[in-house]
mmCIF file of C-alpha atoms in Angstrom:
data_model
loop_
_atom_site.group_PDB
_atom_site.id
_atom_site.type_symbol
_atom_site.label_atom_id
_atom_site.label_comp_id
_atom_site.label_asym_id
_atom_site.label_seq_id
_atom_site.Cartn_x
_atom_site.Cartn_y
_atom_site.Cartn_z
ATOM 1 C CA UNK L 496 87.114 120.657 86.962
ATOM 2 C CA UNK L 497 85.262 123.827 86.455
ATOM 3 C CA UNK L 498 83.776 124.694 83.035
ATOM 4 C CA UNK L 499 86.489 126.378 80.809
ATOM 5 C CA UNK L 500 89.259 124.362 82.168
ATOM 6 C CA UNK L 501 91.131 121.881 80.207
ATOM 7 C CA UNK L 502 91.983 118.492 81.323
ATOM 8 C CA UNK L 503 95.422 118.413 82.981
ATOM 9 C CA UNK L 504 98.263 116.943 80.853
ATOM 10 C CA UNK L 505 101.620 115.371 81.691
ATOM 11 C CA UNK L 506 104.453 115.799 79.437
ATOM 12 C CA UNK L 507 108.249 115.713 79.777
ATOM 13 C CA UNK L 508 109.533 118.815 81.222
ATOM 14 C CA UNK L 509 111.935 121.128 79.262
ATOM 15 C CA UNK L 510 114.381 123.787 80.156
ATOM 16 C CA UNK L 511 111.660 126.356 79.652
ATOM 17 C CA UNK L 512 109.799 124.877 82.506
ATOM 18 C CA UNK L 513 112.626 125.116 85.038
ATOM 19 C CA UNK L 514 111.801 128.355 86.771
ATOM 20 C CA UNK L 515 108.052 127.371 87.193
ATOM 21 C CA UNK L 516 108.811 124.007 88.418
ATOM 22 C CA UNK L 517 111.314 125.288 90.949
ATOM 23 C CA UNK L 518 108.826 127.733 92.284
ATOM 24 C CA UNK L 519 106.275 125.163 92.595
ATOM 25 C CA UNK L 520 108.617 122.814 94.470
ATOM 26 C CA UNK L 521 109.526 125.704 96.820
ATOM 27 C CA UNK L 522 105.842 126.713 97.416
ATOM 28 C CA UNK L 523 104.745 123.236 98.020
ATOM 29 C CA UNK L 524 107.685 122.356 100.539
ATOM 30 C CA UNK L 525 106.883 125.685 102.284
ATOM 31 C CA UNK L 526 103.321 124.917 102.456
ATOM 32 C CA UNK L 527 103.167 121.342 103.061
ATOM 33 C CA UNK L 528 106.395 119.862 104.636
ATOM 34 C CA UNK L 529 106.844 122.101 107.749
ATOM 35 C CA UNK L 530 104.275 119.641 109.805
ATOM 36 C CA UNK L 531 106.660 116.717 109.526
ATOM 37 C CA UNK L 532 110.064 118.255 108.792
ATOM 38 C CA UNK L 533 110.073 121.278 110.942
ATOM 39 C CA UNK L 534 110.590 125.018 110.110
ATOM 40 C CA UNK L 535 114.496 124.768 110.320
ATOM 41 C CA UNK L 536 114.810 121.935 107.683
ATOM 42 C CA UNK L 537 112.367 123.428 105.348
ATOM 43 C CA UNK L 538 113.679 126.948 105.632
ATOM 44 C CA UNK L 539 117.194 125.700 105.218
ATOM 45 C CA UNK L 540 116.150 123.348 102.203
ATOM 46 C CA UNK L 541 114.554 126.392 100.469
ATOM 47 C CA UNK L 542 116.972 129.163 101.422
ATOM 48 C CA UNK L 543 120.094 127.190 100.593
ATOM 49 C CA UNK L 544 118.958 126.623 97.068
ATOM 50 C CA UNK L 545 118.937 122.902 97.502
ATOM 51 C CA UNK L 546 115.425 122.687 96.445
ATOM 52 C CA UNK L 547 116.034 124.520 93.296
ATOM 53 C CA UNK L 548 119.331 122.368 92.585
ATOM 54 C CA UNK L 549 117.453 119.283 93.049
ATOM 55 C CA UNK L 550 114.939 120.164 90.365
ATOM 56 C CA UNK L 551 117.581 121.548 88.070
ATOM 57 C CA UNK L 552 119.769 118.584 88.340
ATOM 58 C CA UNK L 553 117.199 116.135 87.472
ATOM 59 C CA UNK L 554 115.631 118.237 84.600
ATOM 60 C CA UNK L 555 119.344 118.204 83.209
ATOM 61 C CA UNK L 556 119.510 114.485 83.507
ATOM 62 C CA UNK L 557 115.972 113.896 82.230
ATOM 63 C CA UNK L 558 113.045 112.112 83.982
ATOM 64 C CA UNK L 559 111.066 115.225 85.160
ATOM 65 C CA UNK L 560 107.444 115.330 83.998
ATOM 66 C CA UNK L 561 105.437 118.448 84.039
ATOM 67 C CA UNK L 562 101.601 118.452 85.070
ATOM 68 C CA UNK L 563 100.022 121.249 83.518
ATOM 69 C CA UNK L 564 96.645 122.842 83.012
ATOM 70 C CA UNK L 565 95.506 125.832 80.983
ATOM 71 C CA UNK L 566 98.982 126.687 80.329
ATOM 72 C CA UNK L 567 100.228 126.660 84.165
ATOM 73 C CA UNK L 568 102.557 124.093 85.771
ATOM 74 C CA UNK L 569 100.375 122.675 88.635
ATOM 75 C CA UNK L 570 102.627 119.736 89.410
ATOM 76 C CA UNK L 571 105.845 117.776 88.590
ATOM 77 C CA UNK L 572 107.222 114.231 89.085
ATOM 78 C CA UNK L 573 110.931 113.052 88.809
ATOM 79 C CA UNK L 574 111.445 109.692 87.835
ATOM 80 C CA UNK L 575 114.975 108.376 88.509
ATOM 81 C CA UNK L 576 115.659 104.805 87.415
ATOM 82 C CA UNK L 577 113.257 102.680 88.901
ATOM 83 C CA UNK L 578 112.095 105.358 91.481
ATOM 84 C CA UNK L 579 109.400 107.908 91.562
ATOM 85 C CA UNK L 580 111.833 110.314 93.192
ATOM 86 C CA UNK L 581 109.582 113.371 93.699
ATOM 87 C CA UNK L 582 105.898 114.056 93.160
ATOM 88 C CA UNK L 583 104.385 117.286 93.960
ATOM 89 C CA UNK L 584 101.060 119.005 93.233
ATOM 90 C CA UNK L 585 100.794 122.685 93.810
ATOM 91 C CA UNK L 586 99.002 123.265 97.329
ATOM 92 C CA UNK L 587 96.054 125.189 95.726
ATOM 93 C CA UNK L 588 95.484 122.200 93.515
ATOM 94 C CA UNK L 589 95.357 119.482 96.263
ATOM 95 C CA UNK L 590 92.414 117.085 96.547
ATOM 96 C CA UNK L 591 91.282 117.123 93.005
ATOM 97 C CA UNK L 592 92.759 113.830 91.940
ATOM 98 C CA UNK L 593 95.926 115.179 90.430
ATOM 99 C CA UNK L 594 98.248 113.461 92.748
ATOM 100 C CA UNK L 595 96.582 110.142 91.673
ATOM 101 C CA UNK L 596 97.066 111.025 87.884
ATOM 102 C CA UNK L 597 100.762 111.841 88.504
ATOM 103 C CA UNK L 598 101.185 108.573 90.496
ATOM 104 C CA UNK L 599 99.489 106.587 87.790
ATOM 105 C CA UNK L 600 101.676 108.124 85.101
ATOM 106 C CA UNK L 601 104.663 107.330 87.127
ATOM 107 C CA UNK L 602 103.510 103.763 87.772
ATOM 108 C CA UNK L 603 102.899 103.161 83.945
ATOM 109 C CA UNK L 604 106.060 104.701 82.940
ATOM 110 C CA UNK L 605 108.347 102.691 85.426
ATOM 111 C CA UNK L 606 106.569 99.630 85.323
ATOM 112 C CA UNK L 607 107.095 99.403 81.475
ATOM 113 C CA UNK L 608 110.662 99.306 82.260
ATOM 114 C CA UNK L 609 111.288 97.554 85.616
ATOM 115 C CA UNK L 610 109.345 94.627 87.369
ATOM 116 C CA UNK L 611 109.339 96.221 90.729
ATOM 117 C CA UNK L 612 109.347 100.003 91.207
ATOM 118 C CA UNK L 613 109.929 102.314 94.351
ATOM 119 C CA UNK L 614 109.381 105.564 95.913
ATOM 120 C CA UNK L 615 110.185 107.233 99.403
ATOM 121 C CA UNK L 616 108.527 109.409 101.695
ATOM 122 C CA UNK L 617 109.235 110.645 105.256
ATOM 123 C CA UNK L 618 107.957 108.679 108.116
ATOM 124 C CA UNK L 619 105.941 111.559 109.612
ATOM 125 C CA UNK L 620 104.130 112.391 106.396
ATOM 126 C CA UNK L 621 100.835 110.567 107.302
ATOM 127 C CA UNK L 622 98.968 112.122 104.164
ATOM 128 C CA UNK L 623 101.396 110.735 101.727
ATOM 129 C CA UNK L 624 101.602 107.204 103.477
ATOM 130 C CA UNK L 625 97.938 107.017 103.487
ATOM 131 C CA UNK L 626 97.761 108.021 99.774
ATOM 132 C CA UNK L 627 100.410 105.626 98.538
ATOM 133 C CA UNK L 628 98.938 102.710 100.611
ATOM 134 C CA UNK L 629 95.440 103.456 99.167
ATOM 135 C CA UNK L 630 97.031 103.277 95.813
ATOM 136 C CA UNK L 631 98.319 99.706 96.328
ATOM 137 C CA UNK L 632 101.873 100.543 97.221
ATOM 138 C CA UNK L 633 103.574 98.241 99.924
ATOM 139 C CA UNK L 634 105.511 99.636 102.780
ATOM 140 C CA UNK L 635 109.022 98.470 102.732
ATOM 141 C CA UNK L 636 112.107 99.186 104.615
ATOM 142 C CA UNK L 637 112.982 102.416 106.763
ATOM 143 C CA UNK L 638 115.967 103.821 105.123
ATOM 144 C CA UNK L 639 118.097 104.774 108.234
ATOM 145 C CA UNK L 640 121.223 105.950 106.415
ATOM 146 C CA UNK L 641 119.160 108.875 104.843
ATOM 147 C CA UNK L 642 119.012 112.257 106.614
ATOM 148 C CA UNK L 643 116.168 112.769 107.205
ATOM 149 C CA UNK L 644 115.212 109.184 107.576
ATOM 150 C CA UNK L 645 112.752 108.047 104.900
ATOM 151 C CA UNK L 646 110.449 105.171 104.174
ATOM 152 C CA UNK L 647 110.588 102.910 101.095
ATOM 153 C CA UNK L 648 107.429 101.888 99.376
ATOM 154 C CA UNK L 649 107.325 99.411 96.505
ATOM 155 C CA UNK L 650 104.937 98.278 93.819
ATOM 156 C CA UNK L 651 105.329 95.376 91.244
ATOM 157 C CA UNK L 652 103.943 94.641 87.992
ATOM 158 C CA UNK L 653 102.248 91.531 89.591
ATOM 159 C CA UNK L 654 100.610 93.539 92.106
ATOM 160 C CA UNK L 655 102.872 92.875 95.285
#
């Protein structure tokens, strides 16, 4: 963190955050997901409006958190039941510990309500898999019914 920057904060997102969070999700998907989902899937997800609708739907139901710094949205998480459903940090803010901050917030929030929590990632997203495993998440099942296929990771309040 350079001089003059405030510490990042995590807070529940509001309707006023919607446009910024949708743009952040589109930018992150466009920049980071092509390598493991492919151009066609990424272009469809963004171009069809599915990405925007996903963020909007969860914001309307609650459970979306905004990571902000110096008045800018630089990350988001979606918590849905016992699932950390989506976590993103703006590509220009990667490798600064912000993903770990968002994940820790999700863990604390969900483990306060559920003995075992979960998240999903794509099988070919090696960076995310490595990150979750380094943070103590346990690889579980391959969710074959999902399109595209996803992997499930779990973490429990007892550490397993």
